[in-house]
Amino acid sequence: MSKIIDVSQSPYAKLKTIPISSVKVKGFMGKYLETLVSVTLPTQYDLLESTGRLDNFRIASGKLKGLYKTYFPFDDTDVYKWSEAVSFALASKELPELEEILDTVIEEIKDAQDEDGYLGTYLSGERKKERWTNLAWNHELYNAGHLIQAAIAYKRVTGKTALIKAARRFADHIRSVFGPGKKEGAPGHPEIEMALVELYRETKDKKYLDLSKYFIYARGRGFISVPRNPGPEYFIDHKPFVELEEITGHAVRALYLCCGVTDLYLETGDEKIWQALNRLWENFVRKKMYITGGAGSRHEWESFGEEYELSNRRSYAESCASIANFMWNFRMLLATGDGKYANIMEQVLYNGLLSGISFDGKHYFYFNPLEDSGKTRRQKWFDCACCPPNLARFIASFPGYIYTVSNEGIQVHLYEKSSTELLFKGTSVKIEQETDYPWNGQIFFTIKTSIEEPFTIYLRVPGWSNDFSARIDGREISAEPQNGYVMLNRSWEGRHTIEFSLPMKPELMEAHPLVRDDFGKTVVKKGPIIYCAEQVDNPDFHVWTLAVDSENMKEEKRKSSTEKWCFSREQEGQ
Amino acid sequence: MSKIIDVSQSPYAKLKTIPISSVKVKGFMGKYLETLVSVTLPTQYDLLESTGRLDNFRIASGKLKGLYKTYFPFDDTDVYKWSEAVSFALASKELPELEEILDTVIEEIKDAQDEDGYLGTYLSGERKKERWTNLAWNHELYNAGHLIQAAIAYKRVTGKTALIKAARRFADHIRSVFGPGKKEGAPGHPEIEMALVELYRETKDKKYLDLSKYFIYARGRGFISVPRNPGPEYFIDHKPFVELEEITGHAVRALYLCCGVTDLYLETGDEKIWQALNRLWENFVRKKMYITGGAGSRHEWESFGEEYELSNRRSYAESCASIANFMWNFRMLLATGDGKYANIMEQVLYNGLLSGISFDGKHYFYFNPLEDSGKTRRQKWFDCACCPPNLARFIASFPGYIYTVSNEGIQVHLYEKSSTELLFKGTSVKIEQETDYPWNGQIFFTIKTSIEEPFTIYLRVPGWSNDFSARIDGREISAEPQNGYVMLNRSWEGRHTIEFSLPMKPELMEAHPLVRDDFGKTVVKKGPIIYCAEQVDNPDFHVWTLAVDSENMKEEKRKSSTEKWCFSREQEGQ
């Protein structure tokens, strides 16, 4: 039951998630997943050990003498995200060695828990007295959120309950501290909101949902005691969530908050937060998102800029913000079934998210510039190491994002060579995807099921696509997409094929005229992928001075030019 | 003897400064000076009082009970810069009320001095034990530098020695603390370097020159103990000065350091630092300076970006950095007599420096965006209030920058309606400038002197000028400019006139192609002034979407268009 999030009982989820283990990815993302288990997860474990992040737990539990070994108060979360990543990876593949390591790590985490349920290594020992005194910077609730998510993933995939018991104890402790009549507060860095909703889904205990709701509604009421610099907007504490009109502040904070609020909506159907979510989504996607799906245009405070402020050279577009963007849109998709959200998932996936990790699986971007002098290089690790394990858990969870099911049928949101067996109304449906996506738009499905009654297979028609064609068992189908999906309704009993074709042509795209940094510039894209011109492919000219002769360019030339870039993108990898 | 800096005995100064009191400005800058004395200096005094900056001195001297009232450790310097500004203003005009206030302020400053000579209100009382423990952030030497500069200005203009005695005692105290065999260190924020050279010039005591040299050579050797973030480059402590190839780090720090190093060069002729200064100047002017003369393209750490990184919307271009740019180029000009430095002075003066203060004389920009959504507005004050009093002292000192003298004659670097009486080789020369500069390039000089021997009047031919003509006593002169100056050599005995004409036409300018943020954009300029299109003049279109039809634009239309902008610039003022 290895679902990333489990909305099977969520009354406002139109679509329901399926287990990660149902889908075996074998294509473009399959390669990332292979590298993840063979390189990324083992090297990250070594780094958790060598940088002292695991020692922090040993010190907190008294097994090791000394002081907190690392710099930031949120370094525990690197261990939690890695644990979540390994758990999700185990859903795709048996990995006995990694599982053994994970079990040991889980023990180390558990042992660091205090008797009262508190779990956090930064504020242990001498610093214990500082607990809950600095919600703005100490990240205790953020840490708790990642702990809960890791615990749920570990339990869902392995069935082992050791960590979720600890996480629940910590959540109960937090509940004993915070709330009306107790300490009023909200997390300096949102994250726990979505974790608590998931804990509610996992345990069916409504108090966790209530606590999440409490934290969401506690924002913007001055409970965080934010420092004057960077001020309340950075923390998204300048207004109650339901009053927000513009997405501002620290990009990851803002987008994680939107994830948690959407999770709350999926359970409660709260109309006010739904309206706020939609306002923020429109503002974000239309005025503050890079064409790569990147979020946050300012290095200064890792934050959103003003509307249409999308610098290329100084784009921040943190890898974690891209992941958060994907996660939020997935939740919005579950709430609505509207393909516009899946379009953004696809857009950020191939452009601003996977750019965060190299093909070798062990070098990372923290920020993802859209234009660079060549000095920004992927690194092996960061002092503030949020991105690498976040990328790992994203890749591990990826198979769970491709399909959903609803009462009406099965939705295909993302295209990837893969073998899937899922349950539709309790009966098996096997789906093979044969495709080179995202390099071309031919997708060949084989469906096998014993279900006699008709149901619908929804195929997303991407926002970038001007055209598509579909054949069932070789016969052309004419269909108008609705909400971004072609709906193929029939009985799928037996074995059937769908040939779905999304012609990809190189295209030039211009930005909104108010994006002054993009004036006179063009994006070269093909299908879902934005291309990048690199110096290594253009030895004769400074790459920044290359121009596109859009008027006189023949299609063939355009094609070869972009394919060259694409090739270099693969070559350069690192 | 109200010279801004006094290089009369400096062996490597080709040009010598003249007293501020010699020049009465009456034109474009005259208006700023009038507003300065009637509005800016009195309102700033009120702010120094109301924000607690003067109370800090009273608290340090024990007259008032309490703790340091303001936020930053460098808030004393706002009082010092204001004192320097008032002193320089007194050189232009009798201002008995302001002088009385100044005298009282000077007393307050003096009284805060410790017995050992230390003067600084932040580290007084309980914090006394922290003195000299945090060179990176505590700004003690920076404060000392501004104290020394204020003391020198006060003495030069009023003849009163109260403050310079205090400043000298502090300098002696600093000398007793720092140096080889004592504490090794350098200022976290350069400033004291130029102040100590000036103290040497004022007192003829070489130990101050040596101390300045010590601080300059102590940089880049790890003495500052800089924090990991922002790291040594921010402090220009990553390399010894003589090894620097690129101007980096905090823009004001970098440019103040260059000022101090140039002052050291003017005294010592040190060839290694001269080469470094020239490398940095080339790097700055060709690759890192805005067309407005603004310096520092990043909000993040108020710092220089990479080469050709000149964002418009997020330009920082701090007002203090523009002032520092002007000051550095003036020192380079004194060292060489080369007009290229005066060109930069002019460029930054009219564009990136005076933009820092409104026409009403009481609103300020801290950073000066080249492109803005309309949300950046001039403010009455800032918590970090370095810019307002720095602008005040700059405007007060302005008359001292127009002319210099050398063995060969008199140099006119800047054009401004003004009446001047200066000494050339001990004899009076009176010069009237009649002009509407910078709005047009007609300048009419009247020269009166009893000097019989021929000498040269050097008139700067600005870098923006493609053409010029000069008439002496009505007769056209043909002359080739050398080093950026037309040299008019003759006997000026009696009364003579020069009509100097620098035709100004609206022009479009493009940036270097590697400045990616300026791709497809043009600057509209006329003479020394860069124009700005504002929404208020363009009600029918979003101002960001306006385009210049450069091919089809007739000269007349161009002219009217730019003059409209120019008018709005004046109208908008604030």
Coordinates of N, CA and C in Angstrom, one line a residue, chain A residues 27-29 346 349-350 413-417 433-443 460-462 464-465 500 502 504 527-529:
Chain A
G27 N 11.8 3.9 -18.5 CA 12.2 4.8 -19.6 C 13.1 5.8 -19.1
F28 N 12.8 7.1 -19.4 CA 13.6 8.2 -19.1 C 13.7 8.3 -17.5
M29 N 12.6 8.2 -16.8 CA 12.7 8.2 -15.4 C 13.2 6.9 -14.8
E346 N 4.4 18.2 -15.3 CA 5.3 17.8 -16.4 C 6.4 18.9 -16.8
L349 N 8.9 19.0 -14.0 CA 9.7 17.8 -13.9 C 10.9 17.8 -14.9
Y350 N 10.6 18.0 -16.1 CA 11.7 17.8 -17.2 C 12.6 19.0 -17.2
H413 N -1.5 10.6 -16.4 CA -1.0 12.0 -16.3 C 0.3 12.2 -16.9
L414 N 1.2 11.2 -16.8 CA 2.5 11.3 -17.3 C 2.9 10.2 -18.2
Y415 N 3.7 10.4 -19.2 CA 4.1 9.3 -20.1 C 5.5 8.9 -19.8
E416 N 5.6 7.6 -19.7 CA 6.9 7.0 -19.3 C 6.8 5.5 -19.7
K417 N 7.8 5.0 -20.3 CA 7.9 3.6 -20.6 C 7.8 2.8 -19.3
Q433 N 3.2 0.9 -21.0 CA 3.4 2.1 -21.8 C 4.7 1.8 -22.6
E434 N 4.7 1.9 -23.9 CA 5.9 1.8 -24.7 C 6.1 3.1 -25.3
T435 N 7.2 3.8 -25.0 CA 7.4 5.2 -25.5 C 8.9 5.7 -25.2
D436 N 9.3 6.6 -26.0 CA 10.6 7.3 -25.8 C 10.3 8.7 -25.2
Y437 N 9.1 8.9 -24.7 CA 8.8 10.2 -24.1 C 9.9 10.5 -23.0
P438 N 10.3 11.7 -22.9 CA 9.9 12.9 -23.5 C 10.5 13.3 -24.8
W439 N 11.3 12.3 -25.4 CA 12.1 12.7 -26.6 C 11.2 12.7 -27.8
N440 N 10.2 11.8 -27.8 CA 9.1 11.9 -28.8 C 7.8 11.6 -28.2
G441 N 6.7 11.9 -28.9 CA 5.4 11.9 -28.4 C 4.5 10.7 -28.8
Q442 N 5.2 9.6 -29.3 CA 4.5 8.4 -29.6 C 4.4 7.5 -28.4
I443 N 3.2 7.2 -28.0 CA 3.0 6.4 -26.8 C 2.1 5.2 -27.2
R460 N -3.8 12.3 -20.9 CA -3.6 13.8 -20.8 C -3.1 14.3 -22.2
V461 N -3.7 15.4 -22.7 CA -3.2 16.1 -23.9 C -2.4 17.3 -23.3
P462 N -1.1 17.2 -23.4 CA -0.3 18.3 -22.7 C -0.6 19.7 -23.3
W464 N 1.3 21.9 -24.1 CA 2.2 22.3 -25.3 C 1.8 21.7 -26.6
S465 N 0.8 20.8 -26.5 CA 0.5 20.0 -27.7 C -0.6 20.7 -28.5
F500 N -1.2 6.4 -29.0 CA -1.5 7.9 -28.8 C -0.3 8.7 -29.3
L502 N 1.4 12.4 -29.9 CA 1.5 13.9 -29.6 C 2.7 14.4 -30.4
M504 N 5.7 16.3 -31.8 CA 6.6 17.2 -31.2 C 7.3 18.0 -32.2
G527 N 8.3 19.6 -27.5 CA 7.5 18.8 -26.6 C 7.6 19.5 -25.2
P528 N 7.8 18.7 -24.2 CA 7.8 19.3 -22.8 C 9.1 19.9 -22.4
I529 N 10.1 19.8 -23.3 CA 11.4 20.1 -22.9 C 11.9 21.5 -23.4

